[in-house]
mmCIF file with all atom_site columns, C-alpha atoms in Angstrom:
data_model
loop_
_atom_site.group_PDB
_atom_site.id
_atom_site.type_symbol
_atom_site.label_atom_id
_atom_site.label_alt_id
_atom_site.label_comp_id
_atom_site.label_asym_id
_atom_site.label_entity_id
_atom_site.label_seq_id
_atom_site.pdbx_PDB_ins_code
_atom_site.Cartn_x
_atom_site.Cartn_y
_atom_site.Cartn_z
_atom_site.occupancy
_atom_site.B_iso_or_equiv
_atom_site.pdbx_formal_charge
_atom_site.auth_seq_id
_atom_site.auth_comp_id
_atom_site.auth_asym_id
_atom_site.auth_atom_id
_atom_site.pdbx_PDB_model_num
ATOM 1   C CA . UNK A 1 1   ? 15.833  64.440 -117.724 1.00 45.00 ? 1109 UNK A CA 1
ATOM 2   C CA . UNK A 1 2   ? 19.542  64.067 -118.384 1.00 55.00 ? 1110 UNK A CA 1
ATOM 3   C CA . UNK A 1 3   ? 20.485  62.317 -121.612 1.00 57.00 ? 1111 UNK A CA 1
ATOM 4   C CA . UNK A 1 4   ? 22.732  59.375 -120.906 1.00 68.00 ? 1112 UNK A CA 1
ATOM 5   C CA . UNK A 1 5   ? 25.074  57.867 -123.455 1.00 68.00 ? 1113 UNK A CA 1
ATOM 6   C CA . UNK A 1 6   ? 22.706  54.891 -123.795 1.00 64.00 ? 1114 UNK A CA 1
ATOM 7   C CA . UNK A 1 7   ? 19.710  57.183 -124.366 1.00 59.00 ? 1115 UNK A CA 1
ATOM 8   C CA . UNK A 1 8   ? 21.654  59.144 -126.979 1.00 56.00 ? 1116 UNK A CA 1
ATOM 9   C CA . UNK A 1 9   ? 22.563  55.920 -128.818 1.00 63.00 ? 1117 UNK A CA 1
ATOM 10  C CA . UNK A 1 10  ? 18.914  54.823 -128.846 1.00 65.00 ? 1118 UNK A CA 1
ATOM 11  C CA . UNK A 1 11  ? 17.785  58.242 -130.124 1.00 64.00 ? 1119 UNK A CA 1
ATOM 12  C CA . UNK A 1 12  ? 20.368  58.060 -132.916 1.00 76.00 ? 1120 UNK A CA 1
ATOM 13  C CA . UNK A 1 13  ? 18.786  54.799 -134.095 1.00 87.00 ? 1121 UNK A CA 1
ATOM 14  C CA . UNK A 1 14  ? 15.539  56.518 -135.044 1.00 93.00 ? 1122 UNK A CA 1
ATOM 15  C CA . UNK A 1 15  ? 15.120  56.613 -138.815 1.00 95.00 ? 1123 UNK A CA 1
ATOM 16  C CA . UNK A 1 16  ? 15.300  59.908 -140.662 1.00 96.00 ? 1124 UNK A CA 1
ATOM 17  C CA . UNK A 1 17  ? 12.103  60.613 -142.571 1.00 97.00 ? 1125 UNK A CA 1
ATOM 18  C CA . UNK A 1 18  ? 12.565  61.038 -146.304 1.00 97.00 ? 1126 UNK A CA 1
ATOM 19  C CA . UNK A 1 19  ? 10.493  62.967 -148.797 1.00 98.00 ? 1127 UNK A CA 1
ATOM 20  C CA . UNK A 1 20  ? 7.276   64.323 -147.341 1.00 97.00 ? 1128 UNK A CA 1
ATOM 21  C CA . UNK A 1 21  ? 7.110   61.950 -144.344 1.00 98.00 ? 1129 UNK A CA 1
ATOM 22  C CA . UNK A 1 22  ? 6.909   63.055 -140.695 1.00 98.00 ? 1130 UNK A CA 1
ATOM 23  C CA . UNK A 1 23  ? 8.363   60.958 -137.858 1.00 98.00 ? 1131 UNK A CA 1
ATOM 24  C CA . UNK A 1 24  ? 5.828   60.764 -135.012 1.00 96.00 ? 1132 UNK A CA 1
ATOM 25  C CA . UNK A 1 25  ? 6.302   59.406 -131.474 1.00 94.00 ? 1133 UNK A CA 1
ATOM 26  C CA . UNK A 1 26  ? 3.161   57.916 -129.975 1.00 90.00 ? 1134 UNK A CA 1
ATOM 27  C CA . UNK A 1 27  ? 2.093   58.460 -126.373 1.00 82.00 ? 1135 UNK A CA 1
ATOM 28  C CA . UNK A 1 28  ? 2.478   55.651 -123.865 1.00 74.00 ? 1136 UNK A CA 1
ATOM 29  C CA . UNK A 1 29  ? -0.737  53.722 -123.302 1.00 67.00 ? 1137 UNK A CA 1
ATOM 30  C CA . UNK A 1 30  ? -1.772  53.625 -119.657 1.00 69.00 ? 1138 UNK A CA 1
ATOM 31  C CA . UNK A 1 31  ? -1.837  50.199 -117.984 1.00 65.00 ? 1139 UNK A CA 1
ATOM 32  C CA . UNK A 1 32  ? -4.895  51.068 -115.891 1.00 67.00 ? 1140 UNK A CA 1
ATOM 33  C CA . UNK A 1 33  ? -8.197  52.855 -116.237 1.00 72.00 ? 1141 UNK A CA 1
ATOM 34  C CA . UNK A 1 34  ? -8.838  55.946 -114.091 1.00 75.00 ? 1142 UNK A CA 1
ATOM 35  C CA . UNK A 1 35  ? -10.840 53.681 -111.768 1.00 78.00 ? 1143 UNK A CA 1
ATOM 36  C CA . UNK A 1 36  ? -7.706  51.625 -111.090 1.00 75.00 ? 1144 UNK A CA 1
ATOM 37  C CA . UNK A 1 37  ? -8.774  48.534 -113.024 1.00 78.00 ? 1145 UNK A CA 1
ATOM 38  C CA . UNK A 1 38  ? -5.976  46.984 -115.072 1.00 77.00 ? 1146 UNK A CA 1
ATOM 39  C CA . UNK A 1 39  ? -6.478  47.043 -118.839 1.00 63.00 ? 1147 UNK A CA 1
ATOM 40  C CA . UNK A 1 40  ? -6.362  43.838 -120.851 1.00 73.00 ? 1148 UNK A CA 1
ATOM 41  C CA . UNK A 1 41  ? -3.432  43.476 -123.261 1.00 71.00 ? 1149 UNK A CA 1
ATOM 42  C CA . UNK A 1 42  ? -5.819  43.509 -126.219 1.00 75.00 ? 1150 UNK A CA 1
ATOM 43  C CA . UNK A 1 43  ? -7.329  46.782 -124.993 1.00 63.00 ? 1151 UNK A CA 1
ATOM 44  C CA . UNK A 1 44  ? -3.887  48.379 -124.682 1.00 63.00 ? 1152 UNK A CA 1
ATOM 45  C CA . UNK A 1 45  ? -2.932  47.092 -128.130 1.00 69.00 ? 1153 UNK A CA 1
ATOM 46  C CA . UNK A 1 46  ? -6.104  48.522 -129.688 1.00 70.00 ? 1154 UNK A CA 1
ATOM 47  C CA . UNK A 1 47  ? -5.550  51.889 -128.004 1.00 68.00 ? 1155 UNK A CA 1
ATOM 48  C CA . UNK A 1 48  ? -1.962  52.009 -129.277 1.00 73.00 ? 1156 UNK A CA 1
ATOM 49  C CA . UNK A 1 49  ? -2.960  50.981 -132.801 1.00 72.00 ? 1157 UNK A CA 1
ATOM 50  C CA . UNK A 1 50  ? -5.864  53.418 -133.078 1.00 79.00 ? 1158 UNK A CA 1
ATOM 51  C CA . UNK A 1 51  ? -4.249  56.461 -131.481 1.00 89.00 ? 1159 UNK A CA 1
ATOM 52  C CA . UNK A 1 52  ? -5.033  59.820 -133.054 1.00 92.00 ? 1160 UNK A CA 1
ATOM 53  C CA . UNK A 1 53  ? -2.377  62.005 -131.424 1.00 94.00 ? 1161 UNK A CA 1
ATOM 54  C CA . UNK A 1 54  ? 1.404   62.045 -131.649 1.00 94.00 ? 1162 UNK A CA 1
ATOM 55  C CA . UNK A 1 55  ? 4.536   64.126 -131.108 1.00 96.00 ? 1163 UNK A CA 1
ATOM 56  C CA . UNK A 1 56  ? 6.452   65.442 -134.135 1.00 97.00 ? 1164 UNK A CA 1
ATOM 57  C CA . UNK A 1 57  ? 10.098  64.376 -133.891 1.00 97.00 ? 1165 UNK A CA 1
ATOM 58  C CA . UNK A 1 58  ? 11.415  65.074 -137.392 1.00 97.00 ? 1166 UNK A CA 1
ATOM 59  C CA . UNK A 1 59  ? 10.126  66.265 -140.756 1.00 98.00 ? 1167 UNK A CA 1
ATOM 60  C CA . UNK A 1 60  ? 11.408  64.965 -144.077 1.00 98.00 ? 1168 UNK A CA 1
ATOM 61  C CA . UNK A 1 61  ? 13.168  67.426 -146.387 1.00 98.00 ? 1169 UNK A CA 1
ATOM 62  C CA . UNK A 1 62  ? 10.180  67.716 -148.753 1.00 98.00 ? 1170 UNK A CA 1
ATOM 63  C CA . UNK A 1 63  ? 7.526   68.322 -146.090 1.00 98.00 ? 1171 UNK A CA 1
ATOM 64  C CA . UNK A 1 64  ? 5.317   71.280 -146.926 1.00 98.00 ? 1172 UNK A CA 1
ATOM 65  C CA . UNK A 1 65  ? 7.463   72.317 -149.904 1.00 97.00 ? 1173 UNK A CA 1
ATOM 66  C CA . UNK A 1 66  ? 4.572   72.137 -152.390 1.00 96.00 ? 1174 UNK A CA 1
ATOM 67  C CA . UNK A 1 67  ? 3.437   75.783 -152.483 1.00 96.00 ? 1175 UNK A CA 1
ATOM 68  C CA . UNK A 1 68  ? 0.263   74.877 -154.402 1.00 97.00 ? 1176 UNK A CA 1
ATOM 69  C CA . UNK A 1 69  ? -0.809  72.304 -151.817 1.00 96.00 ? 1177 UNK A CA 1
ATOM 70  C CA . UNK A 1 70  ? 0.389   74.322 -148.804 1.00 97.00 ? 1178 UNK A CA 1
ATOM 71  C CA . UNK A 1 71  ? 0.033   78.013 -149.778 1.00 97.00 ? 1179 UNK A CA 1
ATOM 72  C CA . UNK A 1 72  ? 0.002   79.064 -146.114 1.00 96.00 ? 1180 UNK A CA 1
ATOM 73  C CA . UNK A 1 73  ? 3.171   77.088 -145.333 1.00 96.00 ? 1181 UNK A CA 1
ATOM 74  C CA . UNK A 1 74  ? 3.799   74.206 -142.954 1.00 97.00 ? 1182 UNK A CA 1
ATOM 75  C CA . UNK A 1 75  ? 0.927   72.775 -140.954 1.00 97.00 ? 1183 UNK A CA 1
ATOM 76  C CA . UNK A 1 76  ? 3.196   71.673 -138.070 1.00 98.00 ? 1184 UNK A CA 1
ATOM 77  C CA . UNK A 1 77  ? 6.779   71.770 -136.860 1.00 98.00 ? 1185 UNK A CA 1
ATOM 78  C CA . UNK A 1 78  ? 9.168   69.691 -134.772 1.00 97.00 ? 1186 UNK A CA 1
ATOM 79  C CA . UNK A 1 79  ? 7.927   69.591 -131.181 1.00 97.00 ? 1187 UNK A CA 1
ATOM 80  C CA . UNK A 1 80  ? 4.204   69.929 -131.964 1.00 97.00 ? 1188 UNK A CA 1
ATOM 81  C CA . UNK A 1 81  ? 1.530   67.510 -130.808 1.00 96.00 ? 1189 UNK A CA 1
ATOM 82  C CA . UNK A 1 82  ? -0.620  66.712 -133.814 1.00 97.00 ? 1190 UNK A CA 1
ATOM 83  C CA . UNK A 1 83  ? -3.906  64.964 -134.544 1.00 96.00 ? 1191 UNK A CA 1
ATOM 84  C CA . UNK A 1 84  ? -4.196  62.493 -137.420 1.00 95.00 ? 1192 UNK A CA 1
ATOM 85  C CA . UNK A 1 85  ? -6.579  59.739 -138.505 1.00 94.00 ? 1193 UNK A CA 1
ATOM 86  C CA . UNK A 1 86  ? -6.675  56.532 -136.496 1.00 90.00 ? 1194 UNK A CA 1
ATOM 87  C CA . UNK A 1 87  ? -4.722  53.652 -138.027 1.00 88.00 ? 1195 UNK A CA 1
ATOM 88  C CA . UNK A 1 88  ? -2.821  55.975 -140.373 1.00 90.00 ? 1196 UNK A CA 1
ATOM 89  C CA . UNK A 1 89  ? 0.846   55.897 -141.206 1.00 94.00 ? 1197 UNK A CA 1
ATOM 90  C CA . UNK A 1 90  ? 3.599   53.332 -141.247 1.00 95.00 ? 1198 UNK A CA 1
ATOM 91  C CA . UNK A 1 91  ? 3.923   51.739 -137.812 1.00 92.00 ? 1199 UNK A CA 1
ATOM 92  C CA . UNK A 1 92  ? 7.229   50.482 -136.404 1.00 93.00 ? 1200 UNK A CA 1
ATOM 93  C CA . UNK A 1 93  ? 8.913   49.972 -133.050 1.00 91.00 ? 1201 UNK A CA 1
ATOM 94  C CA . UNK A 1 94  ? 12.406  50.898 -131.881 1.00 92.00 ? 1202 UNK A CA 1
ATOM 95  C CA . UNK A 1 95  ? 13.461  49.429 -128.526 1.00 88.00 ? 1203 UNK A CA 1
ATOM 96  C CA . UNK A 1 96  ? 9.828   48.526 -127.789 1.00 86.00 ? 1204 UNK A CA 1
ATOM 97  C CA . UNK A 1 97  ? 8.486   52.064 -128.357 1.00 88.00 ? 1205 UNK A CA 1
ATOM 98  C CA . UNK A 1 98  ? 6.075   52.623 -131.248 1.00 89.00 ? 1206 UNK A CA 1
ATOM 99  C CA . UNK A 1 99  ? 6.621   55.335 -133.842 1.00 95.00 ? 1207 UNK A CA 1
ATOM 100 C CA . UNK A 1 100 ? 4.936   56.182 -137.134 1.00 95.00 ? 1208 UNK A CA 1
ATOM 101 C CA . UNK A 1 101 ? 5.713   57.841 -140.395 1.00 98.00 ? 1209 UNK A CA 1
ATOM 102 C CA . UNK A 1 102 ? 2.769   59.910 -141.626 1.00 97.00 ? 1210 UNK A CA 1
ATOM 103 C CA . UNK A 1 103 ? 2.416   62.067 -144.734 1.00 98.00 ? 1211 UNK A CA 1
ATOM 104 C CA . UNK A 1 104 ? 2.667   65.826 -144.319 1.00 98.00 ? 1212 UNK A CA 1
ATOM 105 C CA . UNK A 1 105 ? -0.943  66.224 -145.461 1.00 97.00 ? 1213 UNK A CA 1
ATOM 106 C CA . UNK A 1 106 ? -2.153  63.680 -142.867 1.00 97.00 ? 1214 UNK A CA 1
ATOM 107 C CA . UNK A 1 107 ? -1.881  66.264 -140.069 1.00 97.00 ? 1215 UNK A CA 1
ATOM 108 C CA . UNK A 1 108 ? -5.416  67.347 -139.226 1.00 97.00 ? 1216 UNK A CA 1
ATOM 109 C CA . UNK A 1 109 ? -4.752  69.606 -136.255 1.00 96.00 ? 1217 UNK A CA 1
ATOM 110 C CA . UNK A 1 110 ? -2.305  70.765 -133.610 1.00 96.00 ? 1218 UNK A CA 1
ATOM 111 C CA . UNK A 1 111 ? -3.016  70.456 -129.887 1.00 95.00 ? 1219 UNK A CA 1
ATOM 112 C CA . UNK A 1 112 ? -1.359  72.153 -126.940 1.00 93.00 ? 1220 UNK A CA 1
ATOM 113 C CA . UNK A 1 113 ? -1.876  69.287 -124.499 1.00 88.00 ? 1221 UNK A CA 1
ATOM 114 C CA . UNK A 1 114 ? -2.450  65.764 -125.842 1.00 85.00 ? 1222 UNK A CA 1
ATOM 115 C CA . UNK A 1 115 ? -3.788  64.366 -122.591 1.00 82.00 ? 1223 UNK A CA 1
ATOM 116 C CA . UNK A 1 116 ? -7.424  63.419 -122.743 1.00 80.00 ? 1224 UNK A CA 1
ATOM 117 C CA . UNK A 1 117 ? -7.657  63.042 -126.513 1.00 81.00 ? 1225 UNK A CA 1
ATOM 118 C CA . UNK A 1 118 ? -9.221  59.753 -127.548 1.00 78.00 ? 1226 UNK A CA 1
ATOM 119 C CA . UNK A 1 119 ? -10.786 58.390 -130.668 1.00 79.00 ? 1227 UNK A CA 1
ATOM 120 C CA . UNK A 1 120 ? -14.557 58.876 -130.725 1.00 80.00 ? 1228 UNK A CA 1
#
């Protein structure tokens, strides 16, 4: 995908995480079930709100700097897909797309492929 000037301007509007916060992009919620039935707006909203997987965009400057808390080093890096608790973090939207800030210690796992992960 080629980055257009408009796309670059939108990307520049994303906030920079401060302290120990991680900027997470959330996956797009599908409009339909696998069967082809269209999801209700409330269903899509609940799925978006309760998601447990996200894409790491940026890490704040203090992420994973506490050597006592993180003796093995960082739990994730930019570009990772991570698992975190449902409903966690600070939710916000930029140009209609939802993002979250989560704490560095909120990362509970890293996944190679986020497809198929749902809250149990």
